[in-house]
Coordinates of N, CA and C in Angstrom, one line a residue:
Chain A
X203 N 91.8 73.9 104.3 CA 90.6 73.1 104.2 C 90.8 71.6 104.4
X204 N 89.8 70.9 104.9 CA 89.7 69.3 105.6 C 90.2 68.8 104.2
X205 N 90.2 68.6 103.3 CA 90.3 68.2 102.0 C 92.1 68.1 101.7
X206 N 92.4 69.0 102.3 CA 94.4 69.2 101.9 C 95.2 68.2 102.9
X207 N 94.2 68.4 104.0 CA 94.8 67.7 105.0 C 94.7 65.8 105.2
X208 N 93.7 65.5 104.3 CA 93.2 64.4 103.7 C 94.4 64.2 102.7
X209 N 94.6 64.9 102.4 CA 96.3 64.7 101.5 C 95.0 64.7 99.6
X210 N 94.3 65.8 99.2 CA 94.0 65.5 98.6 C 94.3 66.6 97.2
X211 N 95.5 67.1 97.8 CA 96.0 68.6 97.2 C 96.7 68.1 95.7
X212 N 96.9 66.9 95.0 CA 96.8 66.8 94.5 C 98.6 66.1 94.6
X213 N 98.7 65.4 93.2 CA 100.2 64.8 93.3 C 101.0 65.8 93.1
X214 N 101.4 66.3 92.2 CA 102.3 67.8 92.3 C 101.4 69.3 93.2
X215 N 103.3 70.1 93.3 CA 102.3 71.1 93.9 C 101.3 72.3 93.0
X216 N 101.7 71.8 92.1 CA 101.3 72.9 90.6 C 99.5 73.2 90.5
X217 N 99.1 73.9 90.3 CA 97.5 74.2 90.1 C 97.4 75.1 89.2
X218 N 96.6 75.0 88.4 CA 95.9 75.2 87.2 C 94.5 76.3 87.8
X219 N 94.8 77.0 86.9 CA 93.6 78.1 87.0 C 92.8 78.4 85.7
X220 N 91.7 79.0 86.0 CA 91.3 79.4 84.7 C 91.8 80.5 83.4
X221 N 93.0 80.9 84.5 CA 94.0 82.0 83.3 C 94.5 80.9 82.6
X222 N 95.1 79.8 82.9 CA 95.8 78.8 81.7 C 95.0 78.3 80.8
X223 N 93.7 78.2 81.4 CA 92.6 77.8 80.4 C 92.5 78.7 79.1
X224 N 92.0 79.9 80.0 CA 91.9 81.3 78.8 C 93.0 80.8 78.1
X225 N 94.5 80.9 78.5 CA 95.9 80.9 77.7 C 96.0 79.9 76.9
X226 N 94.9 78.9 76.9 CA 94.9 77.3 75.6 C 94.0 77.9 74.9
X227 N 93.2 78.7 75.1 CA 92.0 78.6 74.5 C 92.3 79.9 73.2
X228 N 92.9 80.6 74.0 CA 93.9 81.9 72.7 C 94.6 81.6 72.3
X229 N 96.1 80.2 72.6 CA 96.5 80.1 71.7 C 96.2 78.1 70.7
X230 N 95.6 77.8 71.0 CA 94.5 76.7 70.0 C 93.2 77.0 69.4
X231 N 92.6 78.1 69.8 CA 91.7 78.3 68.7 C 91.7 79.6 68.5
X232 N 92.8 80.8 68.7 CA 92.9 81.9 68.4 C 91.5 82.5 68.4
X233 N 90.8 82.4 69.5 CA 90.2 83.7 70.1 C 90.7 84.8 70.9
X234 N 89.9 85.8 71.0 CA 90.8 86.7 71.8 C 90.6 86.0 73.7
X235 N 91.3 87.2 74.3 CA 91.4 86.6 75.5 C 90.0 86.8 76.3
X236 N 89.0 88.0 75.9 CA 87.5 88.1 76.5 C 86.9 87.2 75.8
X237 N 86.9 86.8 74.9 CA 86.1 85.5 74.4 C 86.5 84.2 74.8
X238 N 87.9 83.6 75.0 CA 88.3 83.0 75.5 C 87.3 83.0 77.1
X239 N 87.8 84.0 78.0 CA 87.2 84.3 79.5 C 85.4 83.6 79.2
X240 N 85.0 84.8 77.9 CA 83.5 85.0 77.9 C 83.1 83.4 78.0
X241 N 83.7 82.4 76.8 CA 83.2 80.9 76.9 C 83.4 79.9 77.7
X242 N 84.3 80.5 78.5 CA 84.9 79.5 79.7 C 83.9 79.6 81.6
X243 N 83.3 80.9 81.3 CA 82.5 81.3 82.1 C 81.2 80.2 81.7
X244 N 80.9 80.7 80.5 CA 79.5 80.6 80.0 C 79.6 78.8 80.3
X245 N 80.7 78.1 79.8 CA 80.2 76.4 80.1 C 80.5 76.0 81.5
X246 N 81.0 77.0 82.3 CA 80.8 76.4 83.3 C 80.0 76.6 84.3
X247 N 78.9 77.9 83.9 CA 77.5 78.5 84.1 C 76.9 77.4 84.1
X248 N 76.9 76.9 82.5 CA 75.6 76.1 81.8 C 76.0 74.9 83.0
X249 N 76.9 74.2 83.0 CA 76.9 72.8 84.0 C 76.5 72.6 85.6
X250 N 76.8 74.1 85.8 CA 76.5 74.5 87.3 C 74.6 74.7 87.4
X251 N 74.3 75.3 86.4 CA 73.0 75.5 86.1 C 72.3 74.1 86.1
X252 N 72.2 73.2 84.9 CA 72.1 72.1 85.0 C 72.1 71.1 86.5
X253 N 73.4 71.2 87.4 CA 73.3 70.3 88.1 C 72.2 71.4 89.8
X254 N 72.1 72.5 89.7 CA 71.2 73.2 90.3 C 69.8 72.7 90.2
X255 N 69.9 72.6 88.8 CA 67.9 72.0 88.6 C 67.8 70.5 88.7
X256 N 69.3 69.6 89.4 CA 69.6 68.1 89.6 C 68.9 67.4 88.6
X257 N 69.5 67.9 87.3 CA 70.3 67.0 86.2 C 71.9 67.0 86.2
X258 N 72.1 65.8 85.2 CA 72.8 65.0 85.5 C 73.9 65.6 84.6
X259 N 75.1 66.2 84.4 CA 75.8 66.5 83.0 C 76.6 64.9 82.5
X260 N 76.8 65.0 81.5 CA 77.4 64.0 80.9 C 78.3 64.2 79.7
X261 N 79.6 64.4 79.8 CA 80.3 65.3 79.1 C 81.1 63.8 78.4
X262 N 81.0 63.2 77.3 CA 81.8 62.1 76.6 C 83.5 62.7 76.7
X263 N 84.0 61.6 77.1 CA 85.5 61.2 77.2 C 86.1 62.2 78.0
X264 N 85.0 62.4 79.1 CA 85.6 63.3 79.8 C 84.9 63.0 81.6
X265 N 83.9 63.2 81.6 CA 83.5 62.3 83.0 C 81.6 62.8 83.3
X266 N 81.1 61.9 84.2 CA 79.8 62.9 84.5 C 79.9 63.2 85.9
X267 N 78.9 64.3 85.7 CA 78.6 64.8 87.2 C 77.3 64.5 87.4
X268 N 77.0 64.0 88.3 CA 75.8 63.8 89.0 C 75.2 64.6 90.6
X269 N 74.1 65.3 90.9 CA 73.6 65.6 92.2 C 73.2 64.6 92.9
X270 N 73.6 64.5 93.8 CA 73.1 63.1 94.8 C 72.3 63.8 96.1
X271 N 71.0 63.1 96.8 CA 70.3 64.1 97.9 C 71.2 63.1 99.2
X272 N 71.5 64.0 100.2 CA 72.3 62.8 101.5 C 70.9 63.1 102.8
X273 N 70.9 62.0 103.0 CA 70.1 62.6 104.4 C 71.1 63.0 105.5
X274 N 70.6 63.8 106.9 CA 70.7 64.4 107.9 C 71.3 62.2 108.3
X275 N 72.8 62.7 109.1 CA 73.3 61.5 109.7 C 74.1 62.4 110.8
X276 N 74.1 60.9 111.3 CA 75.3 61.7 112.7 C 76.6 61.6 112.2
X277 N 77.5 62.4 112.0 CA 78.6 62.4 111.7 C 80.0 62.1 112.9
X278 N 81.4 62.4 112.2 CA 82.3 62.4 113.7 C 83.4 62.8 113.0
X279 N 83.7 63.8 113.6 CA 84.9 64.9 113.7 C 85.8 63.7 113.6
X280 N 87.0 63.6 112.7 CA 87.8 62.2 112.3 C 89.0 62.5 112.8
X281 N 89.1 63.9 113.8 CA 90.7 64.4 114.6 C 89.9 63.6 116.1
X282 N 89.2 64.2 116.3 CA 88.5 64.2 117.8 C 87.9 63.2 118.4
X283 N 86.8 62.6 117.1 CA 86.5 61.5 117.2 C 84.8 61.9 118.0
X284 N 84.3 62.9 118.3 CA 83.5 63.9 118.7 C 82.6 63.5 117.7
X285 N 81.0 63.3 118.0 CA 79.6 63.2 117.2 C 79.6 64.6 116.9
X286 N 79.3 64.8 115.5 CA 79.1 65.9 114.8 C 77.8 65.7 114.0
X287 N 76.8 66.4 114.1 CA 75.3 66.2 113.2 C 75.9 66.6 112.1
X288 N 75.2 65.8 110.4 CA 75.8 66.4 109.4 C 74.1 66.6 109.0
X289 N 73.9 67.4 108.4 CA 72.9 68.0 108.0 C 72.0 67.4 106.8
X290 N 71.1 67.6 105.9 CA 70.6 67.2 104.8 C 71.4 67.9 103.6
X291 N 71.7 66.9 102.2 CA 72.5 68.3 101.9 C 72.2 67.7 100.4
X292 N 72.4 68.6 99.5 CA 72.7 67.8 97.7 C 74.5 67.7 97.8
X293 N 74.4 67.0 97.3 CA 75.8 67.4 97.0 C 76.3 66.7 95.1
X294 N 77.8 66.9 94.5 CA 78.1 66.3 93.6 C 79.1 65.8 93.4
X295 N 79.0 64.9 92.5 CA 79.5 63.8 92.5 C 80.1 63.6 91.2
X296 N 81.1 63.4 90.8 CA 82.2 63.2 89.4 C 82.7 61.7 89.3
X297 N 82.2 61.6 88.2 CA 82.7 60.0 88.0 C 83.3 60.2 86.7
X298 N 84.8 60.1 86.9 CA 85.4 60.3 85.6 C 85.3 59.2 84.5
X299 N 85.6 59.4 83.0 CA 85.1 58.6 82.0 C 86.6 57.5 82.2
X300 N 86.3 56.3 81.9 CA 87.0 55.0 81.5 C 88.3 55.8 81.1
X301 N 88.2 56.5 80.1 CA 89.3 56.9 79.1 C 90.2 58.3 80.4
X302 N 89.5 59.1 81.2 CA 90.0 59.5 81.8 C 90.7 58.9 82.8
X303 N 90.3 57.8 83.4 CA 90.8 56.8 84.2 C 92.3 56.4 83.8
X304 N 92.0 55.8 82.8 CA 92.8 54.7 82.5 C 94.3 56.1 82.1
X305 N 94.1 57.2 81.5 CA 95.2 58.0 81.1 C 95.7 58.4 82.0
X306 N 94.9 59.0 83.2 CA 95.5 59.4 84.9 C 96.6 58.3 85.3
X307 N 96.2 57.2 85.8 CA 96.7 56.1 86.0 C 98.0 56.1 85.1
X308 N 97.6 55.4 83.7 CA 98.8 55.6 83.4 C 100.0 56.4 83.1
X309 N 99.6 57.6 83.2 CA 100.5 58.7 83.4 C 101.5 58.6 84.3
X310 N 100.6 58.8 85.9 CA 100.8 58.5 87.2 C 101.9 57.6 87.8
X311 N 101.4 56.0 87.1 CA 102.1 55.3 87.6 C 103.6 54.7 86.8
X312 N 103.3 55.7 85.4 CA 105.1 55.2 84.7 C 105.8 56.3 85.7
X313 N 105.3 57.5 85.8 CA 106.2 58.9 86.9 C 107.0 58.2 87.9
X314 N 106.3 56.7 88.4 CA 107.2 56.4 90.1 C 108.7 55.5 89.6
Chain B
X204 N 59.9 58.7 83.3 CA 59.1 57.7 84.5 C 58.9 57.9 85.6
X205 N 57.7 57.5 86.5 CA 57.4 57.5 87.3 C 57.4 56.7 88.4
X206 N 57.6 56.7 89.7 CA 57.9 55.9 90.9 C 56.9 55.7 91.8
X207 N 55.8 56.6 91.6 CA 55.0 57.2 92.9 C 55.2 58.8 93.1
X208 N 54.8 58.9 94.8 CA 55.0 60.2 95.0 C 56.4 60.8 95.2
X209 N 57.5 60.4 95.5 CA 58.4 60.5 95.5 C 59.6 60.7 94.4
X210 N 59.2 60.2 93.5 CA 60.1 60.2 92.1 C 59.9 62.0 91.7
X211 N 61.0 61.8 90.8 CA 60.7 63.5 90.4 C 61.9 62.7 89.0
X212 N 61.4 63.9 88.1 CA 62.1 63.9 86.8 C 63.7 64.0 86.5
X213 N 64.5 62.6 86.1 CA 66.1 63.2 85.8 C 65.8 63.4 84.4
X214 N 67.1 64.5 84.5 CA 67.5 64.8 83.0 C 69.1 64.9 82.8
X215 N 69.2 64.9 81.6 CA 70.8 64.8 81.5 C 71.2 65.8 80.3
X216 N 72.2 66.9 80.9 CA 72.3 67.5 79.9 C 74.2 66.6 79.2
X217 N 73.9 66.2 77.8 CA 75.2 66.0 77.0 C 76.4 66.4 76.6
X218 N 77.4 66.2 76.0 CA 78.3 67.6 75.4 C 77.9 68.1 74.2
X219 N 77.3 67.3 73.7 CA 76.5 67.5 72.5 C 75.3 68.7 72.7
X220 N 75.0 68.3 73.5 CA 74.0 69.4 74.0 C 74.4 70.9 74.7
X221 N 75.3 70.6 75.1 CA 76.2 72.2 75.8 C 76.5 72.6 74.5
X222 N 77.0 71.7 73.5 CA 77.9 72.1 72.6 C 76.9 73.4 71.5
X223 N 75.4 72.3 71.8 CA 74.4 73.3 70.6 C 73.8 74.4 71.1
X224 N 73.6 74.6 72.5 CA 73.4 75.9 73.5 C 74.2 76.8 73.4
X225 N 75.7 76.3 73.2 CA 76.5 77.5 73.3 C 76.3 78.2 71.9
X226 N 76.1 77.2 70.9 CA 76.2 77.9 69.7 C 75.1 78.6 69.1
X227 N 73.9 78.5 70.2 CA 72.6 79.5 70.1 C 72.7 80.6 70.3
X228 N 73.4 80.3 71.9 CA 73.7 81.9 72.2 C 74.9 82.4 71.5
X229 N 75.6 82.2 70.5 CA 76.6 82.8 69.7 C 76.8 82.3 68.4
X230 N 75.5 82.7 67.7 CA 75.3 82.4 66.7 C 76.6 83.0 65.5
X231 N 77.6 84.1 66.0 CA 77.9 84.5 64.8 C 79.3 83.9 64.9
X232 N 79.5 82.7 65.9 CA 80.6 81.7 65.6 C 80.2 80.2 65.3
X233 N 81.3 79.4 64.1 CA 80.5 78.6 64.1 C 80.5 77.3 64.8
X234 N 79.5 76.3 64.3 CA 79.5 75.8 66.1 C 81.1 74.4 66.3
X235 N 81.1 74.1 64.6 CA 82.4 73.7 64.9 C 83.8 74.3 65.7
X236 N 83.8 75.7 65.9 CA 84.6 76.2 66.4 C 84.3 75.9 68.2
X237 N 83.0 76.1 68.6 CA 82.6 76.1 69.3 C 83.0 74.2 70.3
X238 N 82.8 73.8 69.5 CA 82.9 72.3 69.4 C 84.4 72.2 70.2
X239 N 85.2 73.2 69.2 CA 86.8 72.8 69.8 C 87.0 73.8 71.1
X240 N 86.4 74.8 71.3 CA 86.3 75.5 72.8 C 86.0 74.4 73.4
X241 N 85.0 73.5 73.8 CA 84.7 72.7 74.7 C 85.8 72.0 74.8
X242 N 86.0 71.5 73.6 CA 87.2 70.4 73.5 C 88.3 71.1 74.6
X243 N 89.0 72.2 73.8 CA 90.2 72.5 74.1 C 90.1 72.9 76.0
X244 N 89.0 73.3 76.5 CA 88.6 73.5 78.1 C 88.7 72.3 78.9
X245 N 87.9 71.2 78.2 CA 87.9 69.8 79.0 C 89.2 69.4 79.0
X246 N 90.3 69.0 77.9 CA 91.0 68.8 77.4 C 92.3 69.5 78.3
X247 N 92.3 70.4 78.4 CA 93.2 71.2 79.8 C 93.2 71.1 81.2
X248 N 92.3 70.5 81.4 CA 91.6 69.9 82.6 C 92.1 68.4 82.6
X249 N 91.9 67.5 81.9 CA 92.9 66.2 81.6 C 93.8 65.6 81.6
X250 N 94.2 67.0 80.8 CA 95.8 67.3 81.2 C 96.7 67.5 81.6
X251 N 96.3 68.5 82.9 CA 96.6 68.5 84.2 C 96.8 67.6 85.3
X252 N 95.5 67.0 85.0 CA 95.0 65.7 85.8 C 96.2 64.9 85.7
X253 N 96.3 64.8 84.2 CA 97.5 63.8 83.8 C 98.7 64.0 84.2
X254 N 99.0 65.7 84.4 CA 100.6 65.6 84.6 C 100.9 65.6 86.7
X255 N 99.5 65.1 87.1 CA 99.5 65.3 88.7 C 99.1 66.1 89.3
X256 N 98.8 67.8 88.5 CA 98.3 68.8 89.3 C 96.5 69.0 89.5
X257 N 96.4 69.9 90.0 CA 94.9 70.2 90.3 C 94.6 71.7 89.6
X258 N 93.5 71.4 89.5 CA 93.1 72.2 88.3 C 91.5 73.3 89.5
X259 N 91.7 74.2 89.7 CA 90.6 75.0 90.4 C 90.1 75.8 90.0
X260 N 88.5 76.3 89.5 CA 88.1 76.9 89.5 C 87.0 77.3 90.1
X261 N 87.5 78.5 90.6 CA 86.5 79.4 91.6 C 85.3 79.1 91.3
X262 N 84.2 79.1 92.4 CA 82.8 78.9 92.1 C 82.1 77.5 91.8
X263 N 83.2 76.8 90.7 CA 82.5 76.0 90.4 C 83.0 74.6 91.1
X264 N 84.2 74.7 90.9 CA 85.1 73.3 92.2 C 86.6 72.8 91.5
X265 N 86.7 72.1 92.4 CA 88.4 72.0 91.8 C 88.7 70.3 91.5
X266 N 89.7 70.2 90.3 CA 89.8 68.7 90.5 C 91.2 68.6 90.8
X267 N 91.5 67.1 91.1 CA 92.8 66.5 91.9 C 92.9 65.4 91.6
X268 N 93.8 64.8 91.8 CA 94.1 63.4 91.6 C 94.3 62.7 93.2
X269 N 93.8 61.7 93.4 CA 93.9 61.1 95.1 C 94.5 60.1 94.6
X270 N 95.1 59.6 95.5 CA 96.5 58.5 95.5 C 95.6 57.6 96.5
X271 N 95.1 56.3 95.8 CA 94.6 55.5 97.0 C 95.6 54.0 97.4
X272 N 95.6 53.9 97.9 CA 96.9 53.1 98.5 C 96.9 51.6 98.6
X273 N 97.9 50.6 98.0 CA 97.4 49.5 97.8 C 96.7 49.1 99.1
X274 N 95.7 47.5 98.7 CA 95.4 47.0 99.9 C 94.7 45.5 99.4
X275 N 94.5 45.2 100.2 CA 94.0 43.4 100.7 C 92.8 43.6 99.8
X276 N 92.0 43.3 98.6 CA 90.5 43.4 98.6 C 90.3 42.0 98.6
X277 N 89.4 42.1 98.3 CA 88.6 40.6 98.4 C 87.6 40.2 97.2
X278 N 87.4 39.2 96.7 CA 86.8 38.7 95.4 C 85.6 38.4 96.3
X279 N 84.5 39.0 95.5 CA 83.2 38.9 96.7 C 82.5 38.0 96.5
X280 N 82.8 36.9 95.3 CA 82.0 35.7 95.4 C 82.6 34.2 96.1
X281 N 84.1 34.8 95.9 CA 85.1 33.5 96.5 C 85.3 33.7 98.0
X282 N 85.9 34.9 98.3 CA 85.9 35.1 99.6 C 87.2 35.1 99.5
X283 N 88.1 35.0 97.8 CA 89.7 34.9 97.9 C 89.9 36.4 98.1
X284 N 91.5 36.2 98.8 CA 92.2 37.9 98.9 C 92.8 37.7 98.0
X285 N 92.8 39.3 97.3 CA 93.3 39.5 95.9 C 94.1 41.4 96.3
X286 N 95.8 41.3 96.0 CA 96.4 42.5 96.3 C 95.7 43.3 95.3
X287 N 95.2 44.6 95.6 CA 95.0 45.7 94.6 C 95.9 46.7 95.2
X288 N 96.7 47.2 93.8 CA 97.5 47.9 93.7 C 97.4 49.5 94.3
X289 N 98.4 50.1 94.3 CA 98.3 51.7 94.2 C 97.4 51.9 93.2
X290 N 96.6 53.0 93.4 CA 96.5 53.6 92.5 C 95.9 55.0 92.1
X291 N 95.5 55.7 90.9 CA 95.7 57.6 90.9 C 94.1 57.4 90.5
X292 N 93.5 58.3 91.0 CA 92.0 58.2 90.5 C 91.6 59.7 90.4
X293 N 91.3 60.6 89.4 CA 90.9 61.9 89.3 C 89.4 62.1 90.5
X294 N 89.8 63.3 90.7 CA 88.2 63.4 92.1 C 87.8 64.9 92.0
X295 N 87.1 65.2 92.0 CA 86.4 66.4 92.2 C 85.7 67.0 93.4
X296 N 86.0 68.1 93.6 CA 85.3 69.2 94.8 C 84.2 70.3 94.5
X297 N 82.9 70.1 94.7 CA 82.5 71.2 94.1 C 82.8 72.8 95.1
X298 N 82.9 73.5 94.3 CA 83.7 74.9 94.8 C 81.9 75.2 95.9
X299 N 82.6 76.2 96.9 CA 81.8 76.7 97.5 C 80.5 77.5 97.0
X300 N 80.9 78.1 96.2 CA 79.3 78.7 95.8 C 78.6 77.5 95.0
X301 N 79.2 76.7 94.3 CA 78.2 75.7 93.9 C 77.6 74.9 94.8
X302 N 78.1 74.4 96.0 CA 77.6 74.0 97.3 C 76.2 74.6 97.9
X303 N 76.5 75.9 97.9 CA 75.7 77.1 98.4 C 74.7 77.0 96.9
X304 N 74.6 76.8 96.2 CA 73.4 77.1 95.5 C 73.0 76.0 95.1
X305 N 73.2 74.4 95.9 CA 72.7 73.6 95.3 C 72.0 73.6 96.8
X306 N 72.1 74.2 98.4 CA 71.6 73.7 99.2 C 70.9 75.5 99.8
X307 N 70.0 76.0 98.9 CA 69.0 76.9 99.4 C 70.0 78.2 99.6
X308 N 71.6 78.5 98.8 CA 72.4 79.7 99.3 C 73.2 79.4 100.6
X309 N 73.0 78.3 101.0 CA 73.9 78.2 102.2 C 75.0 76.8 102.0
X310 N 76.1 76.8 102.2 CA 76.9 76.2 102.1 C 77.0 74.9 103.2
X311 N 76.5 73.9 103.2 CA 76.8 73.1 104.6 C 77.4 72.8 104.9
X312 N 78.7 73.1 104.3 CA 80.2 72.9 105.4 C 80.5 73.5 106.3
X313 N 79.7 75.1 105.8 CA 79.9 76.4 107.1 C 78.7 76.1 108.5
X314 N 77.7 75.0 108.6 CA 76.6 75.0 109.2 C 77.7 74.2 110.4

């Protein structure tokens, strides 16, 4: 995907799935592992739901997501350099909270 | 509020507000427990963020951290150059079917 090659695969090569999720969620609130599944589905139904009917979610000390409408622009293939039409589109948009910011960062930058 | 013909209604759903939905539809837990599901989900996701990796879930999109690279900015009222540093900024992708169901079922990256 254009995205990896953007170098946006992330700083380690490590990725997180929603099995580690289930795996916090059974062992910090000791549910089982289909309830674990079942709630992990369900909130991220409800946010997808939400941003479908373009509202806005707003999740404290964690970040919002917003739908944004783009108009139809001429685009350009960024290897080729080739006019590419980009279409009308919604798309969304994550603005992480202050407190998410600032902990990324400093995580990040004692590591170098 | 209104704008004219053009405006249409935002809304904003909270965590506070996911938090009291979830606990409708699962009334026979309680909602403080519920409270710490959200917690403990977002919370794993932060986490991650923090220790560099990317965190993906199908459907809905994936997050990452992008490395933006120091550079020259500029103070936009002086016109002074001012170095801004490296730095890690969390980013998000919405996953393909969320793409596809925010633009009529069809994805526009595949167009």
């Amino acid at each position: 995907m254009l995205n990896h090659k953007l170098g946006a695969a992330g700083v380690t090569e490590k990725t997180i799935t929603r099995a580690d999720i289930v795996d916090a969620l059974v062992q910090e609130v000791g549910l089982t592992r289909q309830d674990s599944s079942d709630y992990l589905e369900r909130v991220l139904e409800m946010v997808c739901e939400e941003l479908v009917s373009d509202n806005s979610v707003k999740l404290a000390r964690f970040g919002n997501f917003v739908v944004r409408r783009k108009n139809a622009r001429v685009g350009r293939n960024p290897k080729t350099g080739k006019e590419a039409p980009i279409t009308a589109r919604r798309v969304v948009t994550f603005k992480p909270s202050p407190l998410m910011r600032r902990r990324v960062e400093s995580a990040l930058a004692s590591k170098e | 509020m209104l704008f004219g013909p053009f405006s249409f209604q935002i809304s904003v759903m909270l965590r506070s507000e996911l938090i009291l939905r979830l606990s409708e539809e699962r009334p026979e837990i309680r909602p403080r427990e519920v409270e710490r599901i959200v917690d403990v989900i977002l919370d794993e996701i932060s986490a991650a963020l923090e220790a560099g990796d990317r965190v993906e879930l199908r459907g809905f999109g994936a997050f990452s951290v992008r490395q933006r690279e120091a550079r020259t900015g500029r103070n936009p009222r002086t016109g002074e150059s001012v170095p801004v540093e490296k730095k890690y900024v969390p980013f998000f992708k919405a996953g393909k079917e969320l793409r596809a169901r925010l633009n009529n079922g069809e994805d526009p990256e595949d167009r």
